Amino acid sequence: MSYLAKNYNRKKISFKYGKGSYLYSSDNKRYLDFVQGIAVNSLGHAHPKLVKTINIQSKKLWHVSNAFMIPEGEKLAKKLCQKTFANYVIFQNSGTEATEAAIKVARRYFYSVGKPKKNRILCIKNSFHGRTLAAINASGSKKMMEGFGPKISGFDHFVFGDHKSLKKNITKNTAAIMVETIMGEGGIKIIPDWCLRGLRKLCNKKKILLILDEVQCGISRTGDFFAFEKSKVKPDIVPIAKGIGGGFPLGAVLMNKKVAKGMIPGTHGSTFGGNPLAMAVGNTVMDIVTNKKFLNNINDLSKYFFTELIIIKDKYPELIKDIRGRGFLIGIQLYKHQNIFIKELMNKKLLTIRASENVIRILPPLNVKRSELSQALKIIDSVCKKLN
Ligand SMILES: *Cc1c(COP(=O)(O)O)cnc(C)c1O
């Protein structure tokens, strides 16, 4: 029997080790891992540079309190700010902490300028911002909130893609609009660049802050460091996590100078957040995933993968409804049979993961090889053939 609580519906498989795009199971089988811990292992398993970084740093210093200066964190924060819209960073350990911190930064800003009532956060109904109490209330998902009442006030919701619903739900007390640039758990739904620009304009007009949750879609996953980059929009606050740690728990909230003013000493903290071990790993990931050649390679290979996926979709129009996403954040939307499809892929040694709306999420490591992508395409095609 297992002493782990039953909150997960786990597949009956475990792994001994991983290397690059592959996982090796306890029963000695090799799987092509296109889950990668849900977009966490941005450089695949056991990347030599990350192994080296951990080795070196683990012999020097793991953890000190944020009561002291942490040079490794100064370095990573500088890299993040020089690469993006941000002027300041607070480090956390996970995505949900990062989104919570984003909410705190937004509220504290309006508090600090004498508008404490401007504290409501407007989110997309059935979005995903994590599993803490505030985050499930932000997500507005009945399923995630069920049994975890009382409902936490201070969150409003609008319907994805419904501009009327968005405008209707803005009040004089709205502090921020928080959305995922690309909804991950929600089914790889992209907010188009022109909508992001419209959202920014609307926020400016109503004096509302814009929070773009890039926990899943950020850190070069889409072929740009942030998924919103091509839109040229500058958000006020951006929570990140997943990919930045390359498998080591690491989150952060990035913010501009204006909103950072509210975060005076004592307003927020984290015991583990930003410790030297996490920062060392983050620095190494950052150096690799922001390299121009690395990004170009993601874009080239992703183009190839999408082109081939669309060919498969055209072959099986009654099975596949949509192919969507950007870079290596990829969704195959089926008409039905989502779980059977995932199981069949797994039987053929390709690991993928579900998302809402019958979507199968495909999240290769960002340094995946072309041959591994073509291997996955062959498997996907053969499963389509079988289930068609
Ligand atoms: C995964 C995710 C989170 C939560 O991250 P955790 O590390 O699981 O707490 C928040 N927002 C988005 C968009 C995510 O995909």
mmCIF file of C-alpha atoms and ligand atoms in Angstrom:
data_model
loop_
_atom_site.group_PDB
_atom_site.id
_atom_site.type_symbol
_atom_site.label_atom_id
_atom_site.label_comp_id
_atom_site.label_asym_id
_atom_site.label_seq_id
_atom_site.Cartn_x
_atom_site.Cartn_y
_atom_site.Cartn_z
ATOM 1 C CA MET A 1 0.000 0.000 0.000
ATOM 2 C CA SER A 2 1.005 3.604 -0.458
ATOM 3 C CA TYR A 3 1.272 6.135 2.326
ATOM 4 C CA LEU A 4 0.949 8.978 -0.127
ATOM 5 C CA ALA A 5 -2.410 10.710 0.032
ATOM 6 C CA LYS A 6 -4.705 10.027 -2.879
ATOM 7 C CA ASN A 7 -4.848 13.541 -4.310
ATOM 8 C CA TYR A 8 -3.180 12.472 -7.554
ATOM 9 C CA ASN A 9 -4.460 10.089 -10.153
ATOM 10 C CA ARG A 10 -1.054 8.624 -10.960
ATOM 11 C CA LYS A 11 -0.179 6.458 -13.923
ATOM 12 C CA LYS A 12 1.248 3.084 -12.908
ATOM 13 C CA ILE A 13 4.754 3.804 -13.997
ATOM 14 C CA SER A 14 7.918 5.128 -12.378
ATOM 15 C CA PHE A 15 11.337 6.028 -13.648
ATOM 16 C CA LYS A 16 14.885 5.228 -12.662
ATOM 17 C CA TYR A 17 16.661 7.981 -14.516
ATOM 18 C CA GLY A 18 16.444 10.398 -17.392
ATOM 19 C CA LYS A 19 18.769 11.669 -20.058
ATOM 20 C CA GLY A 20 17.911 14.518 -22.399
ATOM 21 C CA SER A 21 14.516 13.850 -23.975
ATOM 22 C CA TYR A 22 14.292 10.304 -22.604
ATOM 23 C CA LEU A 23 13.100 8.701 -19.398
ATOM 24 C CA TYR A 24 14.034 5.144 -18.400
ATOM 25 C CA SER A 25 11.360 3.277 -16.474
ATOM 26 C CA SER A 26 11.798 0.951 -13.508
ATOM 27 C CA ASP A 27 10.953 -1.940 -15.824
ATOM 28 C CA ASN A 28 13.771 -0.933 -18.166
ATOM 29 C CA LYS A 29 11.855 0.689 -20.975
ATOM 30 C CA ARG A 30 12.777 3.904 -22.719
ATOM 31 C CA TYR A 31 10.194 6.645 -23.120
ATOM 32 C CA LEU A 32 10.343 9.803 -25.169
ATOM 33 C CA ASP A 33 9.384 12.348 -22.530
ATOM 34 C CA PHE A 34 7.297 15.151 -24.029
ATOM 35 C CA VAL A 35 5.874 16.111 -20.656
ATOM 36 C CA GLN A 36 9.191 17.075 -19.060
ATOM 37 C CA GLY A 37 7.592 17.572 -15.673
ATOM 38 C CA ILE A 38 4.985 19.854 -17.324
ATOM 39 C CA ALA A 39 7.289 22.319 -19.079
ATOM 40 C CA VAL A 40 9.664 22.316 -16.118
ATOM 41 C CA ASN A 41 12.740 20.513 -17.460
ATOM 42 C CA SER A 42 13.418 23.086 -20.139
ATOM 43 C CA LEU A 43 16.773 21.456 -20.935
ATOM 44 C CA GLY A 44 15.625 17.863 -20.596
ATOM 45 C CA HIS A 45 16.901 15.424 -17.990
ATOM 46 C CA ALA A 46 20.378 15.565 -16.480
ATOM 47 C CA HIS A 47 21.720 18.352 -18.686
ATOM 48 C CA PRO A 48 25.519 18.280 -18.177
ATOM 49 C CA LYS A 49 25.724 22.023 -17.496
ATOM 50 C CA LEU A 50 22.991 21.856 -14.851
ATOM 51 C CA VAL A 51 24.562 18.795 -13.263
ATOM 52 C CA LYS A 52 27.873 20.642 -13.118
ATOM 53 C CA THR A 53 26.265 23.774 -11.674
ATOM 54 C CA ILE A 54 24.513 21.818 -8.927
ATOM 55 C CA ASN A 55 27.707 19.906 -8.147
ATOM 56 C CA ILE A 56 29.819 23.002 -7.810
ATOM 57 C CA GLN A 57 27.269 25.064 -5.884
ATOM 58 C CA SER A 58 26.300 22.208 -3.569
ATOM 59 C CA LYS A 59 29.869 22.107 -2.307
ATOM 60 C CA LYS A 60 29.913 25.846 -1.667
ATOM 61 C CA LEU A 61 26.589 27.004 -0.225
ATOM 62 C CA TRP A 62 22.988 25.790 -0.366
ATOM 63 C CA HIS A 63 20.952 28.108 1.707
ATOM 64 C CA VAL A 64 21.203 31.350 3.606
ATOM 65 C CA SER A 65 18.417 33.547 4.852
ATOM 66 C CA ASN A 66 17.163 36.478 2.856
ATOM 67 C CA ALA A 67 18.269 38.496 5.869
ATOM 68 C CA PHE A 68 21.638 38.504 4.059
ATOM 69 C CA MET A 69 22.795 39.500 0.609
ATOM 70 C CA ILE A 70 22.775 36.656 -1.940
ATOM 71 C CA PRO A 71 25.105 37.457 -4.871
ATOM 72 C CA GLU A 72 23.844 34.549 -7.011
ATOM 73 C CA GLY A 73 20.339 36.053 -6.729
ATOM 74 C CA GLU A 74 21.566 39.557 -7.574
ATOM 75 C CA LYS A 75 23.092 38.065 -10.692
ATOM 76 C CA LEU A 76 19.962 36.204 -11.801
ATOM 77 C CA ALA A 77 17.700 39.184 -11.073
ATOM 78 C CA LYS A 78 19.972 41.389 -13.179
ATOM 79 C CA LYS A 79 19.828 38.937 -16.067
ATOM 80 C CA LEU A 80 16.028 38.739 -15.871
ATOM 81 C CA CYS A 81 15.652 42.524 -15.790
ATOM 82 C CA GLN A 82 18.151 43.186 -18.563
ATOM 83 C CA LYS A 83 16.360 40.666 -20.753
ATOM 84 C CA THR A 84 12.788 41.894 -20.092
ATOM 85 C CA PHE A 85 10.444 44.778 -19.218
ATOM 86 C CA ALA A 86 11.185 44.310 -15.509
ATOM 87 C CA ASN A 87 13.100 46.502 -13.083
ATOM 88 C CA TYR A 88 12.829 44.312 -9.994
ATOM 89 C CA VAL A 89 12.440 40.652 -9.057
ATOM 90 C CA ILE A 90 11.301 38.727 -5.978
ATOM 91 C CA PHE A 91 12.245 35.058 -5.923
ATOM 92 C CA GLN A 92 9.846 32.321 -4.826
ATOM 93 C CA ASN A 93 9.846 28.521 -5.035
ATOM 94 C CA SER A 94 6.887 27.711 -7.257
ATOM 95 C CA GLY A 95 4.387 29.027 -9.752
ATOM 96 C CA THR A 96 1.499 29.469 -7.380
ATOM 97 C CA GLU A 97 3.694 31.442 -4.998
ATOM 98 C CA ALA A 98 4.752 33.603 -7.909
ATOM 99 C CA THR A 99 1.149 34.331 -8.949
ATOM 100 C CA GLU A 100 0.195 35.055 -5.335
ATOM 101 C CA ALA A 101 3.146 37.402 -5.048
ATOM 102 C CA ALA A 102 1.982 39.076 -8.267
ATOM 103 C CA ILE A 103 -1.427 39.691 -6.690
ATOM 104 C CA LYS A 104 0.234 41.049 -3.557
ATOM 105 C CA VAL A 105 2.447 43.409 -5.570
ATOM 106 C CA ALA A 106 -0.591 44.767 -7.455
ATOM 107 C CA ARG A 107 -2.620 45.345 -4.304
ATOM 108 C CA ARG A 108 0.286 46.793 -2.363
ATOM 109 C CA TYR A 109 0.934 49.287 -5.161
ATOM 110 C CA PHE A 110 -2.559 50.771 -4.968
ATOM 111 C CA TYR A 111 -2.399 50.692 -1.185
ATOM 112 C CA SER A 112 0.868 52.629 -1.289
ATOM 113 C CA VAL A 113 -0.631 55.353 -3.491
ATOM 114 C CA GLY A 114 -3.586 55.797 -1.142
ATOM 115 C CA LYS A 115 -6.149 53.679 -3.033
ATOM 116 C CA PRO A 116 -6.529 50.623 -0.794
ATOM 117 C CA LYS A 117 -10.016 49.882 -2.130
ATOM 118 C CA LYS A 118 -8.610 49.306 -5.581
ATOM 119 C CA ASN A 119 -7.758 45.687 -4.805
ATOM 120 C CA ARG A 120 -9.862 43.427 -7.027
ATOM 121 C CA ILE A 121 -8.175 41.106 -9.501
ATOM 122 C CA LEU A 122 -9.927 40.287 -12.766
ATOM 123 C CA CYS A 123 -9.106 36.868 -14.247
ATOM 124 C CA ILE A 124 -10.340 34.530 -16.937
ATOM 125 C CA LYS A 125 -12.982 32.076 -15.786
ATOM 126 C CA ASN A 126 -11.492 28.574 -15.565
ATOM 127 C CA SER A 127 -7.934 29.736 -15.974
ATOM 128 C CA PHE A 128 -5.047 28.273 -13.998
ATOM 129 C CA HIS A 129 -2.801 30.186 -11.628
ATOM 130 C CA GLY A 130 -1.908 27.459 -9.145
ATOM 131 C CA ARG A 131 -3.359 25.596 -6.180
ATOM 132 C CA THR A 132 -3.098 27.827 -3.135
ATOM 133 C CA LEU A 133 -6.341 29.230 -1.777
ATOM 134 C CA ALA A 134 -5.876 32.597 -3.455
ATOM 135 C CA ALA A 135 -4.782 31.015 -6.718
ATOM 136 C CA ILE A 136 -7.770 28.656 -6.986
ATOM 137 C CA ASN A 137 -10.065 31.587 -6.296
ATOM 138 C CA ALA A 138 -8.230 33.572 -8.974
ATOM 139 C CA SER A 139 -8.750 30.698 -11.392
ATOM 140 C CA GLY A 140 -12.484 30.792 -10.757
ATOM 141 C CA SER A 141 -12.752 27.076 -11.392
ATOM 142 C CA LYS A 142 -15.649 25.474 -9.551
ATOM 143 C CA LYS A 143 -13.896 22.123 -9.675
ATOM 144 C CA MET A 144 -10.677 23.373 -8.082
ATOM 145 C CA MET A 145 -12.556 25.367 -5.431
ATOM 146 C CA GLU A 146 -15.014 22.639 -4.487
ATOM 147 C CA GLY A 147 -14.789 21.841 -0.796
ATOM 148 C CA PHE A 148 -12.263 24.572 -0.138
ATOM 149 C CA GLY A 149 -14.691 27.301 0.817
ATOM 150 C CA PRO A 150 -15.354 29.946 1.983
ATOM 151 C CA LYS A 151 -14.851 31.641 -1.329
ATOM 152 C CA ILE A 152 -12.147 34.289 -1.093
ATOM 153 C CA SER A 153 -13.426 37.665 -2.157
ATOM 154 C CA GLY A 154 -11.495 40.085 -4.299
ATOM 155 C CA PHE A 155 -11.581 38.161 -7.572
ATOM 156 C CA ASP A 156 -13.791 38.759 -10.606
ATOM 157 C CA HIS A 157 -13.954 36.741 -13.787
ATOM 158 C CA PHE A 158 -14.592 37.190 -17.465
ATOM 159 C CA VAL A 159 -15.033 34.725 -20.276
ATOM 160 C CA PHE A 160 -12.021 33.960 -22.509
ATOM 161 C CA GLY A 161 -12.263 35.880 -25.763
ATOM 162 C CA ASP A 162 -15.438 37.739 -24.723
ATOM 163 C CA HIS A 163 -14.628 41.451 -24.819
ATOM 164 C CA LYS A 164 -18.065 42.459 -23.535
ATOM 165 C CA SER A 165 -17.677 40.218 -20.519
ATOM 166 C CA LEU A 166 -14.203 41.674 -19.918
ATOM 167 C CA LYS A 167 -15.395 45.278 -19.986
ATOM 168 C CA LYS A 168 -18.502 44.530 -17.943
ATOM 169 C CA ASN A 169 -16.457 43.098 -15.097
ATOM 170 C CA ILE A 170 -14.085 46.029 -14.710
ATOM 171 C CA THR A 171 -15.078 48.243 -11.779
ATOM 172 C CA LYS A 172 -13.508 51.252 -10.117
ATOM 173 C CA ASN A 173 -12.026 48.823 -7.596
ATOM 174 C CA THR A 174 -10.252 46.655 -10.172
ATOM 175 C CA ALA A 175 -6.536 46.712 -9.391
ATOM 176 C CA ALA A 176 -5.283 44.333 -12.033
ATOM 177 C CA ILE A 177 -6.187 42.051 -14.878
ATOM 178 C CA MET A 178 -4.300 38.765 -14.571
ATOM 179 C CA VAL A 179 -4.247 36.351 -17.501
ATOM 180 C CA GLU A 180 -2.006 33.635 -18.888
ATOM 181 C CA THR A 181 -0.549 34.787 -22.203
ATOM 182 C CA ILE A 182 -1.217 31.250 -23.379
ATOM 183 C CA MET A 183 -3.546 29.159 -21.249
ATOM 184 C CA GLY A 184 -1.690 25.931 -20.526
ATOM 185 C CA GLU A 185 -3.900 23.771 -18.327
ATOM 186 C CA GLY A 186 -6.865 25.466 -20.014
ATOM 187 C CA GLY A 187 -6.068 23.819 -23.342
ATOM 188 C CA ILE A 188 -3.262 25.783 -25.051
ATOM 189 C CA LYS A 189 -5.437 28.781 -25.819
ATOM 190 C CA ILE A 190 -3.486 31.766 -27.094
ATOM 191 C CA ILE A 191 -4.443 35.358 -26.410
ATOM 192 C CA PRO A 192 -3.681 36.858 -29.835
ATOM 193 C CA ASP A 193 -1.114 39.665 -29.977
ATOM 194 C CA TRP A 194 -3.719 42.228 -31.034
ATOM 195 C CA CYS A 195 -5.824 41.283 -27.997
ATOM 196 C CA LEU A 196 -2.826 41.694 -25.713
ATOM 197 C CA ARG A 197 -2.315 45.165 -27.151
ATOM 198 C CA GLY A 198 -6.001 45.936 -26.633
ATOM 199 C CA LEU A 199 -5.748 44.679 -23.082
ATOM 200 C CA ARG A 200 -2.768 46.937 -22.399
ATOM 201 C CA LYS A 201 -4.650 49.939 -23.823
ATOM 202 C CA LEU A 202 -7.700 49.134 -21.749
ATOM 203 C CA CYS A 203 -5.580 48.824 -18.615
ATOM 204 C CA ASN A 204 -3.915 52.170 -19.313
ATOM 205 C CA LYS A 205 -7.265 53.847 -19.873
ATOM 206 C CA LYS A 206 -8.790 52.438 -16.677
ATOM 207 C CA LYS A 207 -5.566 52.773 -14.652
ATOM 208 C CA ILE A 208 -5.393 49.044 -14.040
ATOM 209 C CA LEU A 209 -2.242 46.935 -13.811
ATOM 210 C CA LEU A 210 -1.608 44.150 -16.303
ATOM 211 C CA ILE A 211 -0.321 40.839 -14.916
ATOM 212 C CA LEU A 212 0.710 38.250 -17.508
ATOM 213 C CA ASP A 213 1.137 34.790 -15.984
ATOM 214 C CA GLU A 214 4.058 33.231 -17.866
ATOM 215 C CA VAL A 215 4.605 30.363 -15.441
ATOM 216 C CA GLN A 216 4.002 27.797 -18.194
ATOM 217 C CA CYS A 217 4.434 29.691 -21.462
ATOM 218 C CA GLY A 218 7.487 31.744 -20.455
ATOM 219 C CA ILE A 219 11.243 31.024 -20.338
ATOM 220 C CA SER A 220 11.676 30.541 -24.094
ATOM 221 C CA ARG A 221 9.000 27.833 -24.351
ATOM 222 C CA THR A 222 7.333 29.625 -27.281
ATOM 223 C CA GLY A 223 10.576 30.533 -29.040
ATOM 224 C CA ASP A 224 10.676 33.971 -27.400
ATOM 225 C CA PHE A 225 11.805 34.413 -23.823
ATOM 226 C CA PHE A 226 8.281 35.568 -22.977
ATOM 227 C CA ALA A 227 5.213 34.546 -24.973
ATOM 228 C CA PHE A 228 3.990 38.163 -25.076
ATOM 229 C CA GLU A 229 7.204 39.528 -26.634
ATOM 230 C CA LYS A 230 6.047 39.666 -30.264
ATOM 231 C CA SER A 231 3.027 41.759 -29.237
ATOM 232 C CA LYS A 232 5.424 44.462 -27.947
ATOM 233 C CA VAL A 233 3.171 44.815 -24.913
ATOM 234 C CA LYS A 234 4.808 45.732 -21.620
ATOM 235 C CA PRO A 235 3.021 44.174 -18.655
ATOM 236 C CA ASP A 236 3.441 45.581 -15.145
ATOM 237 C CA ILE A 237 3.921 42.274 -13.361
ATOM 238 C CA VAL A 238 4.903 38.800 -14.592
ATOM 239 C CA PRO A 239 5.018 35.653 -12.466
ATOM 240 C CA ILE A 240 7.368 32.938 -13.744
ATOM 241 C CA ALA A 241 8.367 29.479 -12.493
ATOM 242 C CA LYS A 242 8.378 26.049 -14.213
ATOM 243 C CA GLY A 243 11.079 26.384 -16.916
ATOM 244 C CA ILE A 244 13.409 28.803 -15.115
ATOM 245 C CA GLY A 245 14.622 26.159 -12.661
ATOM 246 C CA GLY A 246 15.152 23.447 -15.269
ATOM 247 C CA GLY A 247 13.756 20.935 -12.748
ATOM 248 C CA PHE A 248 14.825 22.679 -9.558
ATOM 249 C CA PRO A 249 11.918 24.363 -7.716
ATOM 250 C CA LEU A 250 12.157 28.055 -8.559
ATOM 251 C CA GLY A 251 9.651 30.803 -9.118
ATOM 252 C CA ALA A 252 9.766 34.576 -9.278
ATOM 253 C CA VAL A 253 7.671 37.640 -9.771
ATOM 254 C CA LEU A 254 9.010 40.298 -12.119
ATOM 255 C CA MET A 255 7.754 43.879 -11.880
ATOM 256 C CA ASN A 256 8.324 47.363 -13.213
ATOM 257 C CA LYS A 257 9.632 50.304 -11.226
ATOM 258 C CA LYS A 258 6.206 51.848 -10.698
ATOM 259 C CA VAL A 259 4.578 48.908 -8.930
ATOM 260 C CA ALA A 260 7.748 47.960 -7.038
ATOM 261 C CA LYS A 261 7.352 51.100 -4.957
ATOM 262 C CA GLY A 262 4.802 49.384 -2.744
ATOM 263 C CA MET A 263 7.114 46.526 -1.822
ATOM 264 C CA ILE A 264 8.983 48.146 1.041
ATOM 265 C CA PRO A 265 10.976 46.134 3.619
ATOM 266 C CA GLY A 266 8.801 43.672 5.510
ATOM 267 C CA THR A 267 5.939 43.519 3.000
ATOM 268 C CA HIS A 268 6.771 40.106 1.553
ATOM 269 C CA GLY A 269 9.208 37.290 2.112
ATOM 270 C CA SER A 270 10.052 33.640 1.650
ATOM 271 C CA THR A 271 12.361 31.419 3.668
ATOM 272 C CA PHE A 272 13.575 29.333 0.750
ATOM 273 C CA GLY A 273 12.915 31.758 -2.100
ATOM 274 C CA GLY A 274 16.080 32.734 -3.931
ATOM 275 C CA ASN A 275 18.542 30.539 -2.076
ATOM 276 C CA PRO A 276 22.037 30.174 -3.560
ATOM 277 C CA LEU A 277 21.463 26.638 -4.876
ATOM 278 C CA ALA A 278 18.282 27.618 -6.734
ATOM 279 C CA MET A 279 19.901 30.805 -8.000
ATOM 280 C CA ALA A 280 22.940 28.980 -9.341
ATOM 281 C CA VAL A 281 20.680 26.675 -11.355
ATOM 282 C CA GLY A 282 18.521 29.577 -12.543
ATOM 283 C CA ASN A 283 21.587 31.443 -13.774
ATOM 284 C CA THR A 284 22.733 28.472 -15.841
ATOM 285 C CA VAL A 285 19.263 27.903 -17.334
ATOM 286 C CA MET A 286 18.953 31.597 -18.138
ATOM 287 C CA ASP A 287 22.314 31.710 -19.964
ATOM 288 C CA ILE A 288 21.343 28.792 -22.177
ATOM 289 C CA VAL A 289 17.704 29.606 -22.994
ATOM 290 C CA THR A 290 18.316 33.262 -23.870
ATOM 291 C CA ASN A 291 21.012 32.444 -26.399
ATOM 292 C CA LYS A 292 19.929 33.625 -29.869
ATOM 293 C CA LYS A 293 20.994 30.452 -31.646
ATOM 294 C CA PHE A 294 19.130 28.375 -29.073
ATOM 295 C CA LEU A 295 15.946 30.394 -29.659
ATOM 296 C CA ASN A 296 16.306 30.205 -33.449
ATOM 297 C CA ASN A 297 16.603 26.449 -33.180
ATOM 298 C CA ILE A 298 13.361 26.250 -31.159
ATOM 299 C CA ASN A 299 11.590 28.295 -33.811
ATOM 300 C CA ASP A 300 12.943 26.225 -36.720
ATOM 301 C CA LEU A 301 12.178 22.854 -35.158
ATOM 302 C CA SER A 302 8.795 23.981 -33.917
ATOM 303 C CA LYS A 303 7.850 25.109 -37.407
ATOM 304 C CA TYR A 304 8.770 21.670 -38.720
ATOM 305 C CA PHE A 305 6.776 19.949 -35.971
ATOM 306 C CA PHE A 306 3.645 22.068 -36.489
ATOM 307 C CA THR A 307 3.787 21.600 -40.271
ATOM 308 C CA GLU A 308 3.938 17.848 -39.837
ATOM 309 C CA LEU A 309 1.202 17.834 -37.183
ATOM 310 C CA ILE A 310 -1.115 19.709 -39.514
ATOM 311 C CA ILE A 311 -0.449 17.110 -42.205
ATOM 312 C CA ILE A 312 -1.486 14.432 -39.685
ATOM 313 C CA LYS A 313 -4.582 16.442 -38.754
ATOM 314 C CA ASP A 314 -5.566 16.653 -42.426
ATOM 315 C CA LYS A 315 -5.175 12.887 -42.679
ATOM 316 C CA TYR A 316 -7.508 12.291 -39.727
ATOM 317 C CA PRO A 317 -10.047 15.143 -39.807
ATOM 318 C CA GLU A 318 -12.613 13.167 -37.825
ATOM 319 C CA LEU A 319 -10.203 12.505 -34.983
ATOM 320 C CA ILE A 320 -8.225 15.747 -34.658
ATOM 321 C CA LYS A 321 -10.138 18.984 -34.247
ATOM 322 C CA ASP A 322 -7.309 21.466 -33.898
ATOM 323 C CA ILE A 323 -3.548 21.832 -33.674
ATOM 324 C CA ARG A 324 -2.531 24.858 -31.656
ATOM 325 C CA GLY A 325 0.145 26.518 -29.625
ATOM 326 C CA ARG A 326 3.462 28.189 -30.255
ATOM 327 C CA GLY A 327 7.059 27.016 -30.101
ATOM 328 C CA PHE A 328 7.180 23.932 -27.910
ATOM 329 C CA LEU A 329 3.897 24.598 -26.127
ATOM 330 C CA ILE A 330 1.752 22.422 -28.326
ATOM 331 C CA GLY A 331 -1.826 21.215 -28.155
ATOM 332 C CA ILE A 332 -3.584 18.558 -30.193
ATOM 333 C CA GLN A 333 -7.305 18.958 -29.675
ATOM 334 C CA LEU A 334 -9.296 15.804 -30.284
ATOM 335 C CA TYR A 335 -13.023 15.378 -30.744
ATOM 336 C CA LYS A 336 -13.006 12.573 -28.170
ATOM 337 C CA HIS A 337 -10.932 9.728 -26.699
ATOM 338 C CA GLN A 338 -8.401 12.030 -25.023
ATOM 339 C CA ASN A 339 -7.381 9.559 -22.322
ATOM 340 C CA ILE A 340 -7.287 6.576 -24.657
ATOM 341 C CA PHE A 341 -5.111 8.566 -27.039
ATOM 342 C CA ILE A 342 -2.650 9.479 -24.286
ATOM 343 C CA LYS A 343 -2.545 5.859 -23.155
ATOM 344 C CA GLU A 344 -1.895 4.613 -26.672
ATOM 345 C CA LEU A 345 0.915 7.128 -27.085
ATOM 346 C CA MET A 346 2.374 5.882 -23.825
ATOM 347 C CA ASN A 347 2.133 2.268 -24.976
ATOM 348 C CA LYS A 348 4.225 3.326 -27.944
ATOM 349 C CA LYS A 349 6.692 5.013 -25.566
ATOM 350 C CA LEU A 350 5.727 8.649 -26.019
ATOM 351 C CA LEU A 351 4.731 10.563 -22.880
ATOM 352 C CA THR A 352 2.274 13.453 -23.197
ATOM 353 C CA ILE A 353 -0.201 15.065 -20.820
ATOM 354 C CA ARG A 354 -3.786 16.187 -20.923
ATOM 355 C CA ALA A 355 -5.228 19.702 -20.777
ATOM 356 C CA SER A 356 -8.812 20.978 -20.752
ATOM 357 C CA GLU A 357 -11.064 20.849 -23.798
ATOM 358 C CA ASN A 358 -9.837 17.432 -24.962
ATOM 359 C CA VAL A 359 -6.369 18.734 -25.634
ATOM 360 C CA ILE A 360 -3.230 16.619 -25.522
ATOM 361 C CA ARG A 361 -0.312 18.748 -24.437
ATOM 362 C CA ILE A 362 3.073 18.161 -25.995
ATOM 363 C CA LEU A 363 5.968 19.775 -24.156
ATOM 364 C CA PRO A 364 9.330 18.648 -25.507
ATOM 365 C CA PRO A 365 12.485 19.904 -23.839
ATOM 366 C CA LEU A 366 13.616 23.105 -25.536
ATOM 367 C CA ASN A 367 16.818 21.396 -26.696
ATOM 368 C CA VAL A 368 14.961 18.477 -28.302
ATOM 369 C CA LYS A 369 16.522 16.957 -31.420
ATOM 370 C CA ARG A 370 14.859 16.913 -34.812
ATOM 371 C CA SER A 371 15.131 13.113 -34.886
ATOM 372 C CA GLU A 372 13.224 12.914 -31.580
ATOM 373 C CA LEU A 373 10.468 15.125 -32.968
ATOM 374 C CA SER A 374 10.157 12.947 -36.049
ATOM 375 C CA GLN A 375 10.046 9.847 -33.844
ATOM 376 C CA ALA A 376 7.146 11.441 -31.915
ATOM 377 C CA LEU A 377 5.355 12.315 -35.158
ATOM 378 C CA LYS A 378 5.563 8.704 -36.294
ATOM 379 C CA ILE A 379 4.055 7.541 -33.012
ATOM 380 C CA ILE A 380 1.277 10.142 -33.139
ATOM 381 C CA ASP A 381 0.467 9.158 -36.716
ATOM 382 C CA SER A 382 0.323 5.466 -35.843
ATOM 383 C CA VAL A 383 -1.994 6.093 -32.875
ATOM 384 C CA CYS A 384 -4.252 8.192 -35.098
ATOM 385 C CA LYS A 385 -4.336 5.344 -37.584
ATOM 386 C CA LYS A 386 -5.318 2.916 -34.830
ATOM 387 C CA LEU A 387 -8.046 5.083 -33.263
ATOM 388 C CA ASN A 388 -9.432 6.543 -36.464
HETATM 389 C C1 LIG B 1 1.761 25.457 -13.291
HETATM 390 C C2 LIG B 1 1.178 26.821 -13.273
HETATM 391 C C3 LIG B 1 1.037 27.558 -12.080
HETATM 392 C C4 LIG B 1 1.329 26.958 -10.736
HETATM 393 O O1 LIG B 1 2.644 26.550 -10.594
HETATM 394 P P1 LIG B 1 3.050 25.546 -9.406
HETATM 395 O O2 LIG B 1 4.543 25.537 -9.493
HETATM 396 O O3 LIG B 1 2.397 24.248 -9.680
HETATM 397 O O4 LIG B 1 2.576 26.147 -8.146
HETATM 398 C C5 LIG B 1 0.558 28.851 -12.173
HETATM 399 N N1 LIG B 1 0.238 29.403 -13.354
HETATM 400 C C6 LIG B 1 0.349 28.727 -14.517
HETATM 401 C C7 LIG B 1 -0.020 29.392 -15.786
HETATM 402 C C8 LIG B 1 0.803 27.410 -14.513
HETATM 403 O O5 LIG B 1 0.867 26.716 -15.651
#
